mmCIF file of C-alpha atoms and ligand atoms in Angstrom:
data_model
loop_
_atom_site.group_PDB
_atom_site.id
_atom_site.type_symbol
_atom_site.label_atom_id
_atom_site.label_comp_id
_atom_site.label_asym_id
_atom_site.label_seq_id
_atom_site.Cartn_x
_atom_site.Cartn_y
_atom_site.Cartn_z
ATOM 1 C CA UNK A 1 -48.612 -123.690 50.667
ATOM 2 C CA UNK A 2 -50.836 -124.997 53.471
ATOM 3 C CA UNK A 3 -51.514 -122.827 56.534
ATOM 4 C CA UNK A 4 -49.085 -123.312 59.416
ATOM 5 C CA UNK A 5 -50.771 -124.902 62.422
ATOM 6 C CA UNK A 6 -49.405 -125.429 65.954
ATOM 7 C CA UNK A 7 -49.338 -129.043 67.113
ATOM 8 C CA UNK A 8 -48.484 -130.718 70.385
ATOM 9 C CA UNK A 9 -45.561 -133.019 69.572
ATOM 10 C CA UNK A 10 -44.639 -134.326 73.052
ATOM 11 C CA UNK A 11 -45.952 -134.367 76.612
ATOM 12 C CA UNK A 12 -44.448 -134.996 80.052
ATOM 13 C CA UNK A 13 -45.641 -135.051 83.635
ATOM 14 C CA UNK A 14 -44.703 -135.240 87.284
ATOM 15 C CA UNK A 15 -46.592 -135.736 90.546
ATOM 16 C CA UNK A 16 -44.965 -135.857 93.971
ATOM 17 C CA UNK A 17 -44.815 -139.171 95.825
ATOM 18 C CA UNK A 18 -46.778 -138.332 98.965
ATOM 19 C CA UNK A 19 -50.426 -139.477 98.724
ATOM 20 C CA UNK A 20 -53.031 -137.552 100.706
ATOM 21 C CA UNK A 21 -55.989 -139.958 100.751
ATOM 22 C CA UNK A 22 -59.574 -139.246 101.784
ATOM 23 C CA UNK A 23 -58.966 -141.534 104.766
ATOM 24 C CA UNK A 24 -56.034 -139.400 105.877
ATOM 25 C CA UNK A 25 -58.115 -136.221 105.447
ATOM 26 C CA UNK A 26 -60.709 -137.743 107.779
ATOM 27 C CA UNK A 27 -58.092 -137.491 110.538
ATOM 28 C CA UNK A 28 -57.403 -133.808 109.745
ATOM 29 C CA UNK A 29 -60.850 -132.198 109.242
ATOM 30 C CA UNK A 30 -64.524 -133.061 109.766
ATOM 31 C CA UNK A 31 -65.104 -134.936 106.503
ATOM 32 C CA UNK A 32 -65.461 -138.475 105.205
ATOM 33 C CA UNK A 33 -64.516 -140.563 102.186
ATOM 34 C CA UNK A 34 -68.147 -141.046 101.120
ATOM 35 C CA UNK A 35 -68.922 -137.278 101.060
ATOM 36 C CA UNK A 36 -65.743 -136.438 99.129
ATOM 37 C CA UNK A 37 -66.212 -139.283 96.619
ATOM 38 C CA UNK A 38 -69.864 -138.607 95.833
ATOM 39 C CA UNK A 39 -69.578 -134.795 95.771
ATOM 40 C CA UNK A 40 -66.282 -134.507 93.873
ATOM 41 C CA UNK A 41 -65.058 -137.885 92.538
ATOM 42 C CA UNK A 42 -61.714 -137.427 94.320
ATOM 43 C CA UNK A 43 -60.084 -140.333 96.192
ATOM 44 C CA UNK A 44 -56.578 -139.011 96.716
ATOM 45 C CA UNK A 45 -54.191 -136.233 95.746
ATOM 46 C CA UNK A 46 -50.402 -135.798 95.681
ATOM 47 C CA UNK A 47 -48.605 -133.337 97.949
ATOM 48 C CA UNK A 48 -45.068 -131.941 97.630
ATOM 49 C CA UNK A 49 -43.865 -132.336 101.200
ATOM 50 C CA UNK A 50 -40.150 -131.559 100.983
ATOM 51 C CA UNK A 51 -39.074 -128.261 102.530
ATOM 52 C CA UNK A 52 -37.552 -125.698 100.190
ATOM 53 C CA UNK A 53 -39.238 -126.987 97.025
ATOM 54 C CA UNK A 54 -41.764 -124.849 95.171
ATOM 55 C CA UNK A 55 -43.716 -125.002 91.929
ATOM 56 C CA UNK A 56 -40.486 -124.782 89.909
ATOM 57 C CA UNK A 57 -39.459 -128.193 91.247
ATOM 58 C CA UNK A 58 -42.648 -129.751 89.829
ATOM 59 C CA UNK A 59 -42.338 -127.837 86.542
ATOM 60 C CA UNK A 60 -38.701 -128.846 86.031
ATOM 61 C CA UNK A 61 -39.510 -132.522 86.656
ATOM 62 C CA UNK A 62 -42.391 -132.477 84.128
ATOM 63 C CA UNK A 63 -40.247 -130.669 81.530
ATOM 64 C CA UNK A 64 -37.359 -133.107 82.054
ATOM 65 C CA UNK A 65 -39.767 -136.017 81.602
ATOM 66 C CA UNK A 66 -40.865 -134.545 78.241
ATOM 67 C CA UNK A 67 -37.293 -133.771 77.139
ATOM 68 C CA UNK A 68 -36.187 -137.305 77.986
ATOM 69 C CA UNK A 69 -39.146 -138.993 76.233
ATOM 70 C CA UNK A 70 -38.808 -136.845 73.106
ATOM 71 C CA UNK A 71 -34.997 -136.983 73.014
ATOM 72 C CA UNK A 72 -35.081 -133.196 72.709
ATOM 73 C CA UNK A 73 -32.054 -130.915 72.880
ATOM 74 C CA UNK A 74 -33.218 -128.262 75.382
ATOM 75 C CA UNK A 75 -31.059 -125.624 73.671
ATOM 76 C CA UNK A 76 -33.480 -125.751 70.716
ATOM 77 C CA UNK A 77 -36.423 -124.541 72.826
ATOM 78 C CA UNK A 78 -37.372 -120.969 71.831
ATOM 79 C CA UNK A 79 -39.635 -120.107 74.744
ATOM 80 C CA UNK A 80 -40.907 -121.506 78.029
ATOM 81 C CA UNK A 81 -44.284 -120.566 79.469
ATOM 82 C CA UNK A 82 -45.115 -121.671 83.000
ATOM 83 C CA UNK A 83 -48.864 -121.569 83.554
ATOM 84 C CA UNK A 84 -49.306 -121.338 87.319
ATOM 85 C CA UNK A 85 -51.321 -119.793 90.121
ATOM 86 C CA UNK A 86 -48.577 -120.584 92.634
ATOM 87 C CA UNK A 87 -45.300 -119.108 91.343
ATOM 88 C CA UNK A 88 -42.188 -119.729 93.455
ATOM 89 C CA UNK A 89 -42.208 -116.015 94.359
ATOM 90 C CA UNK A 90 -44.593 -113.120 93.564
ATOM 91 C CA UNK A 91 -41.777 -111.379 91.673
ATOM 92 C CA UNK A 92 -39.146 -113.160 89.509
ATOM 93 C CA UNK A 93 -40.885 -115.306 86.924
ATOM 94 C CA UNK A 94 -40.795 -118.990 87.847
ATOM 95 C CA UNK A 95 -40.496 -119.771 84.123
ATOM 96 C CA UNK A 96 -37.117 -117.975 83.876
ATOM 97 C CA UNK A 97 -35.666 -120.216 86.592
ATOM 98 C CA UNK A 98 -37.250 -123.342 85.094
ATOM 99 C CA UNK A 99 -35.870 -122.547 81.623
ATOM 100 C CA UNK A 100 -32.340 -122.159 83.002
ATOM 101 C CA UNK A 101 -32.528 -125.328 85.086
ATOM 102 C CA UNK A 102 -33.675 -127.510 82.160
ATOM 103 C CA UNK A 103 -30.946 -126.119 79.901
ATOM 104 C CA UNK A 104 -33.219 -124.019 77.652
ATOM 105 C CA UNK A 105 -30.464 -121.446 77.427
ATOM 106 C CA UNK A 106 -31.690 -119.946 74.141
ATOM 107 C CA UNK A 107 -35.250 -119.392 75.334
ATOM 108 C CA UNK A 108 -37.141 -116.468 76.815
ATOM 109 C CA UNK A 109 -39.603 -117.339 79.536
ATOM 110 C CA UNK A 110 -42.502 -115.978 81.526
ATOM 111 C CA UNK A 111 -45.431 -117.033 83.725
ATOM 112 C CA UNK A 112 -49.099 -116.971 82.747
ATOM 113 C CA UNK A 113 -51.821 -116.798 85.403
ATOM 114 C CA UNK A 114 -55.519 -117.414 84.827
ATOM 115 C CA UNK A 115 -56.234 -119.735 87.788
ATOM 116 C CA UNK A 116 -57.620 -123.088 86.616
ATOM 117 C CA UNK A 117 -57.732 -121.875 82.986
ATOM 118 C CA UNK A 118 -54.000 -121.038 82.946
ATOM 119 C CA UNK A 119 -52.973 -124.017 80.814
ATOM 120 C CA UNK A 120 -55.910 -123.621 78.420
ATOM 121 C CA UNK A 121 -55.087 -119.938 77.858
ATOM 122 C CA UNK A 122 -51.410 -120.949 77.608
ATOM 123 C CA UNK A 123 -52.284 -123.292 74.743
ATOM 124 C CA UNK A 124 -53.728 -120.340 72.872
ATOM 125 C CA UNK A 125 -50.597 -118.258 73.564
ATOM 126 C CA UNK A 126 -48.158 -121.037 72.640
ATOM 127 C CA UNK A 127 -50.053 -121.819 69.434
ATOM 128 C CA UNK A 128 -50.172 -118.149 68.418
ATOM 129 C CA UNK A 129 -46.383 -117.824 68.756
ATOM 130 C CA UNK A 130 -45.912 -120.905 66.565
ATOM 131 C CA UNK A 131 -48.503 -119.802 63.973
ATOM 132 C CA UNK A 132 -46.794 -116.418 63.711
ATOM 133 C CA UNK A 133 -43.793 -118.260 62.263
ATOM 134 C CA UNK A 134 -41.426 -116.535 64.683
ATOM 135 C CA UNK A 135 -40.713 -119.526 66.945
ATOM 136 C CA UNK A 136 -40.391 -123.246 66.288
ATOM 137 C CA UNK A 137 -40.432 -124.839 69.739
ATOM 138 C CA UNK A 138 -42.589 -123.504 72.568
ATOM 139 C CA UNK A 139 -42.647 -125.423 75.835
ATOM 140 C CA UNK A 140 -45.836 -124.907 77.840
ATOM 141 C CA UNK A 141 -45.781 -126.198 81.406
ATOM 142 C CA UNK A 142 -48.786 -126.245 83.754
ATOM 143 C CA UNK A 143 -47.607 -126.542 87.351
ATOM 144 C CA UNK A 144 -49.079 -125.813 90.749
ATOM 145 C CA UNK A 145 -48.103 -126.466 94.337
ATOM 146 C CA UNK A 146 -51.653 -125.905 95.585
ATOM 147 C CA UNK A 147 -50.712 -127.204 99.037
ATOM 148 C CA UNK A 148 -48.767 -123.952 99.549
ATOM 149 C CA UNK A 149 -51.970 -121.858 99.474
ATOM 150 C CA UNK A 150 -54.463 -124.239 101.077
ATOM 151 C CA UNK A 151 -55.623 -124.118 104.697
ATOM 152 C CA UNK A 152 -55.649 -127.726 105.887
ATOM 153 C CA UNK A 153 -58.183 -126.759 108.554
ATOM 154 C CA UNK A 154 -60.734 -125.628 105.936
ATOM 155 C CA UNK A 155 -62.692 -128.692 104.808
ATOM 156 C CA UNK A 156 -64.344 -126.818 101.950
ATOM 157 C CA UNK A 157 -61.030 -126.405 100.089
ATOM 158 C CA UNK A 158 -58.454 -128.859 101.477
ATOM 159 C CA UNK A 159 -60.296 -131.907 100.140
ATOM 160 C CA UNK A 160 -60.209 -130.602 96.574
ATOM 161 C CA UNK A 161 -56.708 -129.522 95.617
ATOM 162 C CA UNK A 162 -53.441 -131.349 94.917
ATOM 163 C CA UNK A 163 -49.941 -130.668 93.573
ATOM 164 C CA UNK A 164 -48.598 -131.664 90.161
ATOM 165 C CA UNK A 165 -47.216 -130.588 86.794
ATOM 166 C CA UNK A 166 -47.508 -131.424 83.117
ATOM 167 C CA UNK A 167 -45.748 -130.147 80.006
ATOM 168 C CA UNK A 168 -46.528 -129.969 76.284
ATOM 169 C CA UNK A 169 -44.247 -129.038 73.388
ATOM 170 C CA UNK A 170 -45.800 -126.978 70.567
ATOM 171 C CA UNK A 171 -44.248 -127.108 67.092
ATOM 172 C CA UNK A 172 -45.294 -126.046 63.572
ATOM 173 C CA UNK A 173 -47.265 -128.592 61.532
ATOM 174 C CA UNK A 174 -47.904 -128.554 57.819
ATOM 175 C CA UNK A 175 -50.524 -131.328 57.723
ATOM 176 C CA UNK A 176 -53.191 -129.151 59.334
ATOM 177 C CA UNK A 177 -52.893 -130.928 62.701
ATOM 178 C CA UNK A 178 -52.816 -129.151 66.074
ATOM 179 C CA UNK A 179 -54.932 -126.269 67.344
ATOM 180 C CA UNK A 180 -57.990 -125.711 65.147
ATOM 181 C CA UNK A 181 -60.226 -123.306 67.053
ATOM 182 C CA UNK A 182 -60.626 -121.658 70.450
ATOM 183 C CA UNK A 183 -63.393 -119.965 72.390
ATOM 184 C CA UNK A 184 -62.019 -118.215 75.481
ATOM 185 C CA UNK A 185 -63.899 -116.014 77.933
ATOM 186 C CA UNK A 186 -63.582 -114.245 81.318
ATOM 187 C CA UNK A 187 -65.851 -112.377 83.732
ATOM 188 C CA UNK A 188 -64.538 -110.310 86.655
ATOM 189 C CA UNK A 189 -67.690 -111.011 88.630
ATOM 190 C CA UNK A 190 -65.928 -114.203 89.711
ATOM 191 C CA UNK A 191 -63.293 -112.702 91.946
ATOM 192 C CA UNK A 192 -65.589 -112.451 94.957
ATOM 193 C CA UNK A 193 -66.261 -116.186 94.873
ATOM 194 C CA UNK A 194 -62.800 -117.690 94.393
ATOM 195 C CA UNK A 195 -59.655 -115.852 95.487
ATOM 196 C CA UNK A 196 -56.793 -115.334 97.888
ATOM 197 C CA UNK A 197 -57.813 -112.092 99.549
ATOM 198 C CA UNK A 198 -54.456 -110.824 100.831
ATOM 199 C CA UNK A 199 -50.865 -110.809 99.641
ATOM 200 C CA UNK A 200 -51.450 -108.837 96.459
ATOM 201 C CA UNK A 201 -51.326 -105.084 95.767
ATOM 202 C CA UNK A 202 -54.910 -104.546 96.923
ATOM 203 C CA UNK A 203 -54.383 -105.924 100.423
ATOM 204 C CA UNK A 204 -50.681 -106.493 101.089
ATOM 205 C CA UNK A 205 -49.704 -109.076 103.691
ATOM 206 C CA UNK A 206 -49.711 -107.914 107.305
ATOM 207 C CA UNK A 207 -49.620 -109.735 110.626
ATOM 208 C CA UNK A 208 -53.391 -109.247 110.740
ATOM 209 C CA UNK A 209 -54.077 -110.768 107.306
ATOM 210 C CA UNK A 210 -52.072 -113.835 108.280
ATOM 211 C CA UNK A 211 -53.933 -114.120 111.612
ATOM 212 C CA UNK A 212 -57.202 -114.053 109.654
ATOM 213 C CA UNK A 213 -55.965 -116.731 107.213
ATOM 214 C CA UNK A 214 -56.423 -114.348 104.275
ATOM 215 C CA UNK A 215 -53.322 -115.793 102.573
ATOM 216 C CA UNK A 216 -55.212 -119.026 101.834
ATOM 217 C CA UNK A 217 -57.636 -119.884 99.019
ATOM 218 C CA UNK A 218 -61.247 -118.982 99.709
ATOM 219 C CA UNK A 219 -63.990 -120.545 97.590
ATOM 220 C CA UNK A 220 -67.759 -120.162 97.661
ATOM 221 C CA UNK A 221 -68.089 -123.652 96.225
ATOM 222 C CA UNK A 222 -71.809 -123.628 95.467
ATOM 223 C CA UNK A 223 -71.646 -120.411 93.417
ATOM 224 C CA UNK A 224 -68.485 -121.443 91.563
ATOM 225 C CA UNK A 225 -70.086 -124.816 90.834
ATOM 226 C CA UNK A 226 -73.138 -123.154 89.259
ATOM 227 C CA UNK A 227 -71.064 -120.943 86.963
ATOM 228 C CA UNK A 228 -68.620 -123.767 86.126
ATOM 229 C CA UNK A 229 -71.248 -126.307 85.227
ATOM 230 C CA UNK A 230 -73.088 -124.076 82.761
ATOM 231 C CA UNK A 231 -70.096 -122.246 81.281
ATOM 232 C CA UNK A 232 -67.880 -125.278 80.681
ATOM 233 C CA UNK A 233 -70.711 -127.157 79.000
ATOM 234 C CA UNK A 234 -71.707 -124.082 76.953
ATOM 235 C CA UNK A 235 -68.258 -123.439 75.497
ATOM 236 C CA UNK A 236 -67.641 -127.102 74.707
ATOM 237 C CA UNK A 237 -70.999 -127.314 72.904
ATOM 238 C CA UNK A 238 -70.290 -124.015 71.139
ATOM 239 C CA UNK A 239 -66.930 -125.120 69.772
ATOM 240 C CA UNK A 240 -68.453 -128.376 68.468
ATOM 241 C CA UNK A 241 -71.267 -126.488 66.778
ATOM 242 C CA UNK A 242 -68.948 -123.882 65.266
ATOM 243 C CA UNK A 243 -66.774 -126.629 63.743
ATOM 244 C CA UNK A 244 -69.715 -128.827 62.688
ATOM 245 C CA UNK A 245 -68.521 -131.639 64.936
ATOM 246 C CA UNK A 246 -70.927 -134.424 65.851
ATOM 247 C CA UNK A 247 -70.388 -136.693 68.834
ATOM 248 C CA UNK A 248 -68.938 -139.339 66.490
ATOM 249 C CA UNK A 249 -66.307 -136.865 65.220
ATOM 250 C CA UNK A 250 -64.893 -136.269 68.708
ATOM 251 C CA UNK A 251 -62.520 -138.886 70.095
ATOM 252 C CA UNK A 252 -61.763 -137.228 73.458
ATOM 253 C CA UNK A 253 -63.014 -134.599 75.868
ATOM 254 C CA UNK A 254 -60.091 -133.211 77.897
ATOM 255 C CA UNK A 255 -61.841 -131.437 80.782
ATOM 256 C CA UNK A 256 -60.393 -129.499 83.702
ATOM 257 C CA UNK A 257 -60.541 -131.767 86.747
ATOM 258 C CA UNK A 258 -62.376 -129.701 89.393
ATOM 259 C CA UNK A 259 -65.368 -131.882 90.125
ATOM 260 C CA UNK A 260 -66.567 -135.132 88.518
ATOM 261 C CA UNK A 261 -70.109 -133.721 88.426
ATOM 262 C CA UNK A 262 -68.976 -130.731 86.316
ATOM 263 C CA UNK A 263 -67.109 -133.086 83.963
ATOM 264 C CA UNK A 264 -70.183 -135.330 83.591
ATOM 265 C CA UNK A 265 -72.438 -132.343 82.872
ATOM 266 C CA UNK A 266 -70.060 -131.155 80.132
ATOM 267 C CA UNK A 267 -69.862 -134.626 78.563
ATOM 268 C CA UNK A 268 -73.674 -134.964 78.666
ATOM 269 C CA UNK A 269 -74.140 -131.656 76.916
ATOM 270 C CA UNK A 270 -71.774 -132.863 74.170
ATOM 271 C CA UNK A 271 -73.577 -136.250 74.023
ATOM 272 C CA UNK A 272 -70.257 -137.992 74.679
ATOM 273 C CA UNK A 273 -70.126 -141.428 76.333
ATOM 274 C CA UNK A 274 -67.859 -141.772 79.378
ATOM 275 C CA UNK A 275 -65.274 -143.829 77.387
ATOM 276 C CA UNK A 276 -64.429 -140.636 75.482
ATOM 277 C CA UNK A 277 -63.872 -138.532 78.606
ATOM 278 C CA UNK A 278 -60.363 -138.262 80.048
ATOM 279 C CA UNK A 279 -60.445 -138.480 83.806
ATOM 280 C CA UNK A 280 -57.879 -138.699 86.610
ATOM 281 C CA UNK A 281 -59.475 -136.509 89.290
ATOM 282 C CA UNK A 282 -59.744 -139.623 91.492
ATOM 283 C CA UNK A 283 -55.922 -139.848 91.635
ATOM 284 C CA UNK A 284 -54.792 -136.212 91.718
ATOM 285 C CA UNK A 285 -57.750 -133.986 92.713
ATOM 286 C CA UNK A 286 -57.726 -130.485 91.268
ATOM 287 C CA UNK A 287 -54.140 -129.549 90.368
ATOM 288 C CA UNK A 288 -55.262 -126.178 88.875
ATOM 289 C CA UNK A 289 -52.864 -125.428 85.959
ATOM 290 C CA UNK A 290 -51.683 -129.034 85.735
ATOM 291 C CA UNK A 291 -54.973 -130.880 85.148
ATOM 292 C CA UNK A 292 -55.013 -130.729 81.332
ATOM 293 C CA UNK A 293 -51.377 -131.724 80.657
ATOM 294 C CA UNK A 294 -51.557 -134.447 83.339
ATOM 295 C CA UNK A 295 -54.517 -135.898 81.423
ATOM 296 C CA UNK A 296 -52.585 -135.781 78.139
ATOM 297 C CA UNK A 297 -49.651 -137.581 79.748
ATOM 298 C CA UNK A 298 -51.876 -140.227 81.360
ATOM 299 C CA UNK A 299 -53.809 -140.885 78.126
ATOM 300 C CA UNK A 300 -50.927 -140.396 75.658
ATOM 301 C CA UNK A 301 -50.676 -144.105 74.819
ATOM 302 C CA UNK A 302 -54.339 -144.164 73.711
ATOM 303 C CA UNK A 303 -54.136 -141.112 71.441
ATOM 304 C CA UNK A 304 -53.859 -141.491 67.684
ATOM 305 C CA UNK A 305 -52.706 -139.093 64.996
ATOM 306 C CA UNK A 306 -55.732 -137.178 63.701
ATOM 307 C CA UNK A 307 -57.885 -137.683 66.830
ATOM 308 C CA UNK A 308 -60.171 -134.722 67.561
ATOM 309 C CA UNK A 309 -59.748 -133.467 71.133
ATOM 310 C CA UNK A 310 -61.986 -130.911 72.829
ATOM 311 C CA UNK A 311 -60.402 -129.180 75.828
ATOM 312 C CA UNK A 312 -62.597 -127.320 78.333
ATOM 313 C CA UNK A 313 -61.756 -125.505 81.556
ATOM 314 C CA UNK A 314 -63.250 -123.158 84.119
ATOM 315 C CA UNK A 315 -61.479 -121.302 86.905
ATOM 316 C CA UNK A 316 -61.107 -118.336 89.219
ATOM 317 C CA UNK A 317 -61.514 -114.862 87.811
ATOM 318 C CA UNK A 318 -63.803 -116.175 86.384
ATOM 319 C CA UNK A 319 -61.918 -117.544 83.379
ATOM 320 C CA UNK A 320 -63.070 -120.316 81.061
ATOM 321 C CA UNK A 321 -63.057 -121.634 77.539
ATOM 322 C CA UNK A 322 -62.718 -124.478 75.103
ATOM 323 C CA UNK A 323 -60.110 -125.454 72.502
ATOM 324 C CA UNK A 324 -60.438 -127.839 69.566
ATOM 325 C CA UNK A 325 -57.160 -129.603 68.726
ATOM 326 C CA UNK A 326 -56.232 -132.376 66.303
ATOM 327 C CA UNK A 327 -53.703 -134.752 67.880
ATOM 328 C CA UNK A 328 -50.495 -134.950 65.830
ATOM 329 C CA UNK A 329 -48.748 -138.238 66.633
ATOM 330 C CA UNK A 330 -49.137 -141.900 67.500
ATOM 331 C CA UNK A 331 -47.534 -142.731 70.806
ATOM 332 C CA UNK A 332 -44.637 -145.195 70.728
ATOM 333 C CA UNK A 333 -46.624 -147.279 73.230
ATOM 334 C CA UNK A 334 -49.928 -147.703 71.344
HETATM 335 O O1 UT7 B 1 -61.256 -125.398 89.626
HETATM 336 C C1 UT7 B 1 -61.731 -124.095 89.841
HETATM 337 C C2 UT7 B 1 -63.186 -124.023 89.885
HETATM 338 N N1 UT7 B 1 -63.707 -124.698 91.027
HETATM 339 C C3 UT7 B 1 -64.734 -125.513 90.920
HETATM 340 O O2 UT7 B 1 -65.208 -125.759 89.837
HETATM 341 C C4 UT7 B 1 -65.355 -126.059 92.186
HETATM 342 C C5 UT7 B 1 -66.834 -125.924 92.157
HETATM 343 N N2 UT7 B 1 -67.493 -126.332 93.369
HETATM 344 C C6 UT7 B 1 -67.557 -127.621 93.807
HETATM 345 O O3 UT7 B 1 -66.957 -128.491 93.219
HETATM 346 C C7 UT7 B 1 -68.465 -127.947 94.947
HETATM 347 O O4 UT7 B 1 -69.271 -126.835 95.240
HETATM 348 C C8 UT7 B 1 -67.731 -128.405 96.248
HETATM 349 C C9 UT7 B 1 -67.101 -129.766 96.035
HETATM 350 C C10 UT7 B 1 -66.666 -127.383 96.621
HETATM 351 C C11 UT7 B 1 -68.752 -128.535 97.378
HETATM 352 O O5 UT7 B 1 -69.801 -129.408 97.016
HETATM 353 P P1 UT7 B 1 -71.329 -128.958 97.183
HETATM 354 O O6 UT7 B 1 -72.132 -130.104 96.744
HETATM 355 O O7 UT7 B 1 -71.508 -127.659 96.463
HETATM 356 O O8 UT7 B 1 -71.443 -128.784 98.743
HETATM 357 P P2 UT7 B 1 -71.947 -127.515 99.575
HETATM 358 O O9 UT7 B 1 -70.862 -126.501 99.655
HETATM 359 O O10 UT7 B 1 -73.291 -127.109 99.080
HETATM 360 O O11 UT7 B 1 -72.132 -128.192 100.996
HETATM 361 C C12 UT7 B 1 -73.144 -129.189 101.233
HETATM 362 C C13 UT7 B 1 -72.998 -129.651 102.665
HETATM 363 C C14 UT7 B 1 -72.945 -128.500 103.683
HETATM 364 O O12 UT7 B 1 -73.615 -128.926 104.863
HETATM 365 P P3 UT7 B 1 -75.126 -128.486 105.144
HETATM 366 O O13 UT7 B 1 -75.108 -126.990 105.177
HETATM 367 O O14 UT7 B 1 -75.928 -129.038 104.005
HETATM 368 O O15 UT7 B 1 -75.427 -129.129 106.458
HETATM 369 C C15 UT7 B 1 -71.472 -128.359 103.964
HETATM 370 O O16 UT7 B 1 -71.229 -127.807 105.243
HETATM 371 O O17 UT7 B 1 -71.777 -130.377 102.848
HETATM 372 C C16 UT7 B 1 -71.013 -129.784 103.911
HETATM 373 N N3 UT7 B 1 -69.591 -129.916 103.572
HETATM 374 C C17 UT7 B 1 -68.869 -131.007 103.855
HETATM 375 N N4 UT7 B 1 -69.176 -132.158 104.476
HETATM 376 C C18 UT7 B 1 -68.204 -133.086 104.584
HETATM 377 C C19 UT7 B 1 -68.807 -129.022 102.920
HETATM 378 N N5 UT7 B 1 -67.573 -129.514 102.778
HETATM 379 C C20 UT7 B 1 -67.591 -130.744 103.349
HETATM 380 C C21 UT7 B 1 -66.618 -131.751 103.508
HETATM 381 N N6 UT7 B 1 -66.959 -132.894 104.130
HETATM 382 N N7 UT7 B 1 -65.351 -131.613 103.048
#
């Protein structure tokens, strides 16, 4: 009998309607479209504006999109993982609420947090549950309402991030398709350079921490950039080498969308032409846990059964890694 592999068998996505363009940002902070475009590749991002809606709203919409497209009975889902850095609440897993709302009444659910690598790490977790033979349908959702933790007076962060969600269903595969290999890493040195300082157990929220804006994302962009550019390229090259993959064997690079320059550096290191690089940073900015599944949803119609995909991500912590996955289906639209 062939080894059981874990394949992605459906994807879904959701972005809120409100568009925060570079032009609009020019009216909010001291920045300009030219600087943002050349330094990051971002033109606009989506923001969830409605009061009383958190990350769960985005996650539910993405999951419902997947369920509808696949014609899936939600009661068959065994587990729901919500990869997120912005849970609805610090306590009470967002995933538990999401699972109930989408009708996954036979599932167990929890959140997974590894900043911008949350979805990548989640792929490893989802695949491991499937490969163990214990579960047949694992729904992995990457969702973040980044606008809830961004200071729109800080031009070094507010131009980068956006809100959104994407979902992927993992199921067993007996043709050898799905996740092939992974190379995941972390280094605690990173927490000084990209964090939210207050609101956790180390420095609980006080009136003072709020006054000092310590409940917002802080990023030392230059330092994070340096680590991201070398580490993302290194792991992507490593996973190709380890699996004896040449440029011609790889159909797609699926890179975390933090900065177009980091994506280009990774693609160059892999010798991949730009036509093989998934990109939507211009439309959504950095949606943290949602970048990878939003790419899959945007490019789904171009993907073919058997295509070799290399995922790569880098994020706060630091956390980073690369995954090699064989795509398992032809889209109905290609
Ligand atoms: O997804 C998680 C991981 N995160 C990342 O991978 C992000 C990594 N970092 C980056 O993408 C980049 O470092 C940024 C996009 C955040 C910044 O780009 P940079 O090329 O590293 O710019 P910088 O911070 O070195 O700033 C260059 C200049 C500075 O002015 P001076 O000192 O040269 O006069 C900044 O004050 O650009 C200035 N600047 C801006 N100017 C216009 C910084 N932010 C802005 C802005 N608009 N929004």
